[in-house]
mmCIF file of C-alpha atoms in Angstrom:
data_model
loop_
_atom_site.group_PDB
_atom_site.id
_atom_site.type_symbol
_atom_site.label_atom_id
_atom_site.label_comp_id
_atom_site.label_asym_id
_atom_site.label_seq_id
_atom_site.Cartn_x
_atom_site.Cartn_y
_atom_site.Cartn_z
ATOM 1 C CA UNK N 7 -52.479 94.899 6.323
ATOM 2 C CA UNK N 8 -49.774 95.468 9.119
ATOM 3 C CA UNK N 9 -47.562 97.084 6.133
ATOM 4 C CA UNK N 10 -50.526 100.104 6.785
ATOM 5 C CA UNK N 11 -49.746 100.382 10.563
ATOM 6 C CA UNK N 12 -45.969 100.320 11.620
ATOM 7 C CA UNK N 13 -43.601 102.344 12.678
ATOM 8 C CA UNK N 14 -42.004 103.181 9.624
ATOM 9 C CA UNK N 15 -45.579 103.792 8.002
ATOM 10 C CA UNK N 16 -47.273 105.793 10.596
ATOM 11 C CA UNK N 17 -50.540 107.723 10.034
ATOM 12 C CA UNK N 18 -53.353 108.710 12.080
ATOM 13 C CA UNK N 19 -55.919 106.426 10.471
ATOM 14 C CA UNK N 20 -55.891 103.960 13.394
ATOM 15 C CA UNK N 21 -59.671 102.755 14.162
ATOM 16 C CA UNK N 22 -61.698 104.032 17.071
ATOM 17 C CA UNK N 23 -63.624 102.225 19.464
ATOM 18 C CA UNK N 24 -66.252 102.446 21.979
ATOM 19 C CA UNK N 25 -64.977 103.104 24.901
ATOM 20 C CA UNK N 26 -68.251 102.686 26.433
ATOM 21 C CA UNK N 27 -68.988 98.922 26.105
ATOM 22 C CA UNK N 28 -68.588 96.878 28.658
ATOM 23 C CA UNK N 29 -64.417 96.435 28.542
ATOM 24 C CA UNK N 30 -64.044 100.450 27.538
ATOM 25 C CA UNK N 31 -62.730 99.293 23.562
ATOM 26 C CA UNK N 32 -60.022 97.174 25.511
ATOM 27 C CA UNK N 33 -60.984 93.566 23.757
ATOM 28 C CA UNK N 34 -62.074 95.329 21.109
ATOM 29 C CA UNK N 35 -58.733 96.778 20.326
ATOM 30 C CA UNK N 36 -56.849 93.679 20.928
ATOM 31 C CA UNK N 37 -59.089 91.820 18.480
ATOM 32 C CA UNK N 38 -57.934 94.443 15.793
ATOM 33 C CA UNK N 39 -54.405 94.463 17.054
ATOM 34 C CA UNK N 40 -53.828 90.121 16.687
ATOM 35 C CA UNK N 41 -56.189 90.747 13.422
ATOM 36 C CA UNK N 42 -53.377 93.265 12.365
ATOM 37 C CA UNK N 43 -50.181 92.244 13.769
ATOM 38 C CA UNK N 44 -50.663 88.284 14.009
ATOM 39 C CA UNK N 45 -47.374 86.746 15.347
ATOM 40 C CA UNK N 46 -45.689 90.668 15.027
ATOM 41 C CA UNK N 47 -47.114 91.699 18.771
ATOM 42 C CA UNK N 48 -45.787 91.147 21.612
ATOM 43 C CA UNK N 49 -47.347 91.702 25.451
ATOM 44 C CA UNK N 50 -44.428 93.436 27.549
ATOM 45 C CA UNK N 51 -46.126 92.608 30.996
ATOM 46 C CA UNK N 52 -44.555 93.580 34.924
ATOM 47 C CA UNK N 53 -47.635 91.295 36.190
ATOM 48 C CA UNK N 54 -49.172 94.431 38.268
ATOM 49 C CA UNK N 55 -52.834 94.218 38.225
ATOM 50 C CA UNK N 56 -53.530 96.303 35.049
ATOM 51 C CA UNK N 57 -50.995 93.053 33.374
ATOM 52 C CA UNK N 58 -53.648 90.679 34.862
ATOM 53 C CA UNK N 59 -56.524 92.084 33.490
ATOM 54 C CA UNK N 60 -55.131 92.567 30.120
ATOM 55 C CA UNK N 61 -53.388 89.201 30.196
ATOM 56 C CA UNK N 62 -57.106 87.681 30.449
ATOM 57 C CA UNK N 63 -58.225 89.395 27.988
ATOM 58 C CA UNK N 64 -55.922 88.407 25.656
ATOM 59 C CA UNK N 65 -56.313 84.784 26.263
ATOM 60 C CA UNK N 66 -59.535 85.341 25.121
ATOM 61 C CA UNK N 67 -58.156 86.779 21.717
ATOM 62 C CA UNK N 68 -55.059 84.477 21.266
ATOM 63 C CA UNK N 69 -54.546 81.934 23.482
ATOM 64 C CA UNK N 70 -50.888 81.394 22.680
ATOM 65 C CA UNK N 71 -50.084 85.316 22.517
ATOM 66 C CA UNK N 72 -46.416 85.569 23.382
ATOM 67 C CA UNK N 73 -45.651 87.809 26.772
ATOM 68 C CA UNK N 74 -42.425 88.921 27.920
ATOM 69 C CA UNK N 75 -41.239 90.069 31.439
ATOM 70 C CA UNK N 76 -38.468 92.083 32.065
ATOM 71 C CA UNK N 77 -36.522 89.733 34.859
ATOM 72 C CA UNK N 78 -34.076 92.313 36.369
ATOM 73 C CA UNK N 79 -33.069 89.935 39.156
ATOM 74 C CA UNK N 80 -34.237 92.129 41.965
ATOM 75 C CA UNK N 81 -38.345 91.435 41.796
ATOM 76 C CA UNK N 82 -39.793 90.776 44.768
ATOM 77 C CA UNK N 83 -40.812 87.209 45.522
ATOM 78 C CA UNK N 84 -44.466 87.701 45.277
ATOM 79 C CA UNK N 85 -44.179 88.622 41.760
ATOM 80 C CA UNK N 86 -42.241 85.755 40.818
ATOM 81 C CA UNK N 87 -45.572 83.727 42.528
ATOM 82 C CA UNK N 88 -48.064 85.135 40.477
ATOM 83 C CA UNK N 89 -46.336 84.721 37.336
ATOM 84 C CA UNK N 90 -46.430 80.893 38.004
ATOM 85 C CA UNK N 91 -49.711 81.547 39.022
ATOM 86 C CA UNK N 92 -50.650 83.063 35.954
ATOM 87 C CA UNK N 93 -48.637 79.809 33.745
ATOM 88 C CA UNK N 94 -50.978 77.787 35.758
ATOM 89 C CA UNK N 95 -54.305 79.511 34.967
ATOM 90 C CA UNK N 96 -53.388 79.987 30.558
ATOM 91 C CA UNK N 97 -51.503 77.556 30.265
ATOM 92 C CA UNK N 98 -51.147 78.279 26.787
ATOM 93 C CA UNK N 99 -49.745 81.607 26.697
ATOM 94 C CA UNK N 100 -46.165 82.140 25.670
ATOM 95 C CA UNK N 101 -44.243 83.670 28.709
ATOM 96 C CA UNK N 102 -40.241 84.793 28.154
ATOM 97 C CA UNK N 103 -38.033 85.597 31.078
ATOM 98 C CA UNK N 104 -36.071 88.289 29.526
ATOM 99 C CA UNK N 105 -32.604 88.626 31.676
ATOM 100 C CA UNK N 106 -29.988 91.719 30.822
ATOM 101 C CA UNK N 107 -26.589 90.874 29.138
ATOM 102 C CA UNK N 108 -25.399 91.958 32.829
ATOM 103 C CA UNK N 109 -25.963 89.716 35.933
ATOM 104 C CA UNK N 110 -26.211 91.920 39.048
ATOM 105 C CA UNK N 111 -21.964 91.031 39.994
ATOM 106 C CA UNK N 112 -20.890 91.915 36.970
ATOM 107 C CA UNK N 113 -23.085 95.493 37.084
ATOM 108 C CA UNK N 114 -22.167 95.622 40.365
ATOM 109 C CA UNK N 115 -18.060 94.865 39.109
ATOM 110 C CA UNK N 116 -18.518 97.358 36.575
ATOM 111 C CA UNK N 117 -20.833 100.363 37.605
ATOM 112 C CA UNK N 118 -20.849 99.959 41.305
ATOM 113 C CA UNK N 119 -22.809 98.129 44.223
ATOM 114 C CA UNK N 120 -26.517 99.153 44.229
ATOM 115 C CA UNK N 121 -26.773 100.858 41.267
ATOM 116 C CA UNK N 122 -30.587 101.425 41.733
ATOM 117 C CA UNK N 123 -29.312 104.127 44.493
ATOM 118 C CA UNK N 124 -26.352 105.997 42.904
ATOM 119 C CA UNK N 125 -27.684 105.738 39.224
ATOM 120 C CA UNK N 126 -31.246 104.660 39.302
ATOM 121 C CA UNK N 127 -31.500 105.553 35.663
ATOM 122 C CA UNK N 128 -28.590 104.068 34.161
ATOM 123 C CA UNK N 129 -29.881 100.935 36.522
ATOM 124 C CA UNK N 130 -32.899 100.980 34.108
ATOM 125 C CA UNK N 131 -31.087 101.456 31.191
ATOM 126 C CA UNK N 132 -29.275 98.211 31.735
ATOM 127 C CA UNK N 133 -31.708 95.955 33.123
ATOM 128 C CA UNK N 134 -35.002 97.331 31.740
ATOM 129 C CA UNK N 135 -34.361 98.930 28.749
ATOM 130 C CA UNK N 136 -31.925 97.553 26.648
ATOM 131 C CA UNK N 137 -33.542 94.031 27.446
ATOM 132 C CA UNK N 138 -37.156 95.605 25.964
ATOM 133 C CA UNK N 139 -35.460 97.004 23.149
ATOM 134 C CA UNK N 140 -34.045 93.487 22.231
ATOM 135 C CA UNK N 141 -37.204 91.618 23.137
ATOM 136 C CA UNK N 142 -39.745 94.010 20.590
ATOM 137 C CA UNK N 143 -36.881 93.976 17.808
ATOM 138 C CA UNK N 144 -38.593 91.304 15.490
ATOM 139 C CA UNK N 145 -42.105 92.844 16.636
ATOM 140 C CA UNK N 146 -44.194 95.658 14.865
ATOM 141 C CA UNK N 147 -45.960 96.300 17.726
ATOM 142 C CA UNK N 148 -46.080 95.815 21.539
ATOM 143 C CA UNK N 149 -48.854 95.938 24.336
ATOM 144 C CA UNK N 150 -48.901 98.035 27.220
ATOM 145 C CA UNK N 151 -51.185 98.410 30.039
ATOM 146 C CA UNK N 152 -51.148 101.846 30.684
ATOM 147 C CA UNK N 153 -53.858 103.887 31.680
ATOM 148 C CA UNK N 154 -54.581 107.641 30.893
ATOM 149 C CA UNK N 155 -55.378 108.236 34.819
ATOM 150 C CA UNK N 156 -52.484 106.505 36.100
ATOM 151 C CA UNK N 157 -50.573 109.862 35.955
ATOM 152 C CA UNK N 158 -49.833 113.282 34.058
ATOM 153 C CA UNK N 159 -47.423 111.847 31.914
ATOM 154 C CA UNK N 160 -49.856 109.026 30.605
ATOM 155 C CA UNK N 161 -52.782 111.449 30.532
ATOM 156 C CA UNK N 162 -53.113 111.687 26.824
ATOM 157 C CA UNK N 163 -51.944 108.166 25.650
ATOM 158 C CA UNK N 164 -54.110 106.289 22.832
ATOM 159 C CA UNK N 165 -55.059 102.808 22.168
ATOM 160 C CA UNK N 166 -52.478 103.109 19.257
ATOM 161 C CA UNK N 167 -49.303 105.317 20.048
ATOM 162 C CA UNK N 168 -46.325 105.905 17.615
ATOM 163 C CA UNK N 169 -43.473 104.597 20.133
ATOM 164 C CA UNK N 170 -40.531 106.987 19.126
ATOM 165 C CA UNK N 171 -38.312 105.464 21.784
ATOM 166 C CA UNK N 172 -38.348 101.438 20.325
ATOM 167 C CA UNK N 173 -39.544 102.651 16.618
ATOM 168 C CA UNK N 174 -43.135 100.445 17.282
ATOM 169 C CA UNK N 175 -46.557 100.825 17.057
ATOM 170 C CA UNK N 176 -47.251 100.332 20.952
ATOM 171 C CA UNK N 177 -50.975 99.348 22.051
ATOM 172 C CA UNK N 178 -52.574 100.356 24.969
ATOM 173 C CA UNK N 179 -55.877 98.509 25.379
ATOM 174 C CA UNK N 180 -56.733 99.907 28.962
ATOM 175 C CA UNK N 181 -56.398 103.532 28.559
ATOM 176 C CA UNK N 182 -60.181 104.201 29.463
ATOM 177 C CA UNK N 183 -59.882 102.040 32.585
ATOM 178 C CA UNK N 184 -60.617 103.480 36.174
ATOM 179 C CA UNK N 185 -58.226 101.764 39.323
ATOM 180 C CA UNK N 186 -62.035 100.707 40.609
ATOM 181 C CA UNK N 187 -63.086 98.764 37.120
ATOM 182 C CA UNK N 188 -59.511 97.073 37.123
ATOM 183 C CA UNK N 189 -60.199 95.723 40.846
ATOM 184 C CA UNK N 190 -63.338 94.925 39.935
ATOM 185 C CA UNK N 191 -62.830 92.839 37.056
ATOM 186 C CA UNK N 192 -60.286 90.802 38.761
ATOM 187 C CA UNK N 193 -62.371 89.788 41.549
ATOM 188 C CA UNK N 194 -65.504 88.999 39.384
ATOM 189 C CA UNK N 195 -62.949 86.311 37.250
ATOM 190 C CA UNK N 196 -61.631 85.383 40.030
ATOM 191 C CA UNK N 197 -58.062 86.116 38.712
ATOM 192 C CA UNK N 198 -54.335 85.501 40.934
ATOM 193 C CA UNK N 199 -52.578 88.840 41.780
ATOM 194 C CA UNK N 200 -49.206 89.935 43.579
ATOM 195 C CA UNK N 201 -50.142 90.031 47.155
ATOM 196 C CA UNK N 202 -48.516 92.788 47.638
ATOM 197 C CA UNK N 203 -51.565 95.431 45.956
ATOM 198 C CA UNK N 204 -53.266 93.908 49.640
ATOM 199 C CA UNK N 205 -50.371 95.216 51.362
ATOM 200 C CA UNK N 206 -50.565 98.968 50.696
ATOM 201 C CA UNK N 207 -48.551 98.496 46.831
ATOM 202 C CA UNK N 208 -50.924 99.710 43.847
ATOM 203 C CA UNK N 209 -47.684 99.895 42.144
ATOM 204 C CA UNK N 210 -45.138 97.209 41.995
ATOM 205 C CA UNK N 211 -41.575 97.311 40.332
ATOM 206 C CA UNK N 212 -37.954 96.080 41.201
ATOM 207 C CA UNK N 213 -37.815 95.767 45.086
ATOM 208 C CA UNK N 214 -35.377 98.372 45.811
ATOM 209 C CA UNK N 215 -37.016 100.830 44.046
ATOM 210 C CA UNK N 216 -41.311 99.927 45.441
ATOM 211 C CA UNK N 217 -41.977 101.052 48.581
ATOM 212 C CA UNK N 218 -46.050 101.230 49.622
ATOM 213 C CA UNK N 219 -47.949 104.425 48.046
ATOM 214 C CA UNK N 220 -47.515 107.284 50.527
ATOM 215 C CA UNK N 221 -50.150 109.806 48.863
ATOM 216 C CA UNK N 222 -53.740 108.013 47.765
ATOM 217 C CA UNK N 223 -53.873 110.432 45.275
ATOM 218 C CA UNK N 224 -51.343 109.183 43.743
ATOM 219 C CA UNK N 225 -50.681 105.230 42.877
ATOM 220 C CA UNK N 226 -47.259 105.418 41.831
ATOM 221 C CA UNK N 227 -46.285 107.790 44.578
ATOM 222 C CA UNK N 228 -44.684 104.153 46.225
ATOM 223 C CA UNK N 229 -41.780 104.211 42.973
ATOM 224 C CA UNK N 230 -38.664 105.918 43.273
ATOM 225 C CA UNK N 231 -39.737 107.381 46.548
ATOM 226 C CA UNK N 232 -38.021 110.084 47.689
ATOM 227 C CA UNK N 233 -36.384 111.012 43.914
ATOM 228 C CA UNK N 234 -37.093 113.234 40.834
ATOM 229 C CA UNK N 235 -37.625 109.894 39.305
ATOM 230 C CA UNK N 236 -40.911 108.905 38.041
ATOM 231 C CA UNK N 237 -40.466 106.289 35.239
ATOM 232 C CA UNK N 238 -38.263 103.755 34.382
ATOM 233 C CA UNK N 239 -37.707 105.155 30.830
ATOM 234 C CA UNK N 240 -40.068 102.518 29.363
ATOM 235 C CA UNK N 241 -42.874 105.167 28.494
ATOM 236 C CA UNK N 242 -40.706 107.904 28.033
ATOM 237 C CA UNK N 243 -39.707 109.060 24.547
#
């Protein structure tokens, strides 16, 4: 059946689901997606709070579903916690530490100290990027927890997306999700999160680059702050 839904085979026969039940299609997608994909889908998680919602819900699809994080070496601390936080609470799940070929010397040997300042997107490249790329190659398709109101640029995702930048089908169960109903399902399950969200951080990524959200209005205002820069490159084509 997955020969019907890859990359290579793309169409725009994808099922639809209700987006008004009582996880907005989320579960319901992810139940087609492991029906689909099996073993070929992979969860490419940062741990922010949309990552703990969806990592629950998975558990309740497949309890062994395989989840990479992208370990750049400069994470704050508190994420670090609530990924053994999370190993704790699904015990189960599959969790990689995916590391670049580079160690921060020899980036810092080759390209410069503090890269994330005079090259923030070759940075990326090395320690983001190429590490995701190498992570989803024996994949067909990978889950991401964006939502549509996180900003303009994710405004008109799908729950299935043809992923022209890794050649996968990429799934994005929480699309329909408000900031409210993600805080709200986390406290009703009672679920660990990076301490930081309390701490004025809706959006967490490497430490140099997170600072707290300056405008309310917008959650990711806190990355790149100060810069043109408003994705790592993951979501961008």
């Amino acid at each position: 059946m997955a020969d019907l839904y890859t990359y290579e085979n793309w169409s725009d026969t994808f099922p639809e689901f209700d987006s008004k039940d009582e996880t907005k299609g989320a579960l319901s997608a992810l139940r087609w997606a492991y029906d689909t994909y099996g073993d070929s889908i992979i969860y490419a998680s940062s741990f922010g709070i949309e990552g703990i919602v969806l990592i629950d819900l998975i558990s309740k699809v497949k309890k062994d579903a395989e989840i990479v994080f992208l370990d750049t070496g400069v994470h704050f601390k508190e994420t670090y916690e609530v990924i053994d936080a999370i190993k704790e609470r699904f015990p189960d799940l599959r969790i990689h530490m995916k590391k670049p070929d580079l160690t921060l010397a020899e980036q810092a040997e080759k390209h410069g100290d503090e890269l994330w300042k005079s090259q923030p997107n070759l940075c990326c490249q090395i320690r983001k990027i190429i590490p995701l790329r190498e992570s989803l190659a024996p994949y067909d398709a990978w889950i991401s927890g964006l939502r549509r109101e996180q900003s303009e640029s994710r405004a008109n995702t799908n729950y299935f997306n043809k992923d022209e930048k890794f050649k996968k089908v990429k799934v994005c169960p929480l699309i329909h999700w408000s900031w409210k109903e993600i805080w709200r399902y986390v406290y009703k399950h009672d679920l660990p999160y990076n301490k930081l969200h309390d701490q004025g951080y809706p959006s967490i990524g490497c430490e140099p680059c997170t600072a707290p959200a300056y405008n309310v209005d917008d959650l990711r205002s806190g990355r790149w702050a100060g810069t043109q820069k408003v994705e790592c490159g993951l979501h961008e084509s």
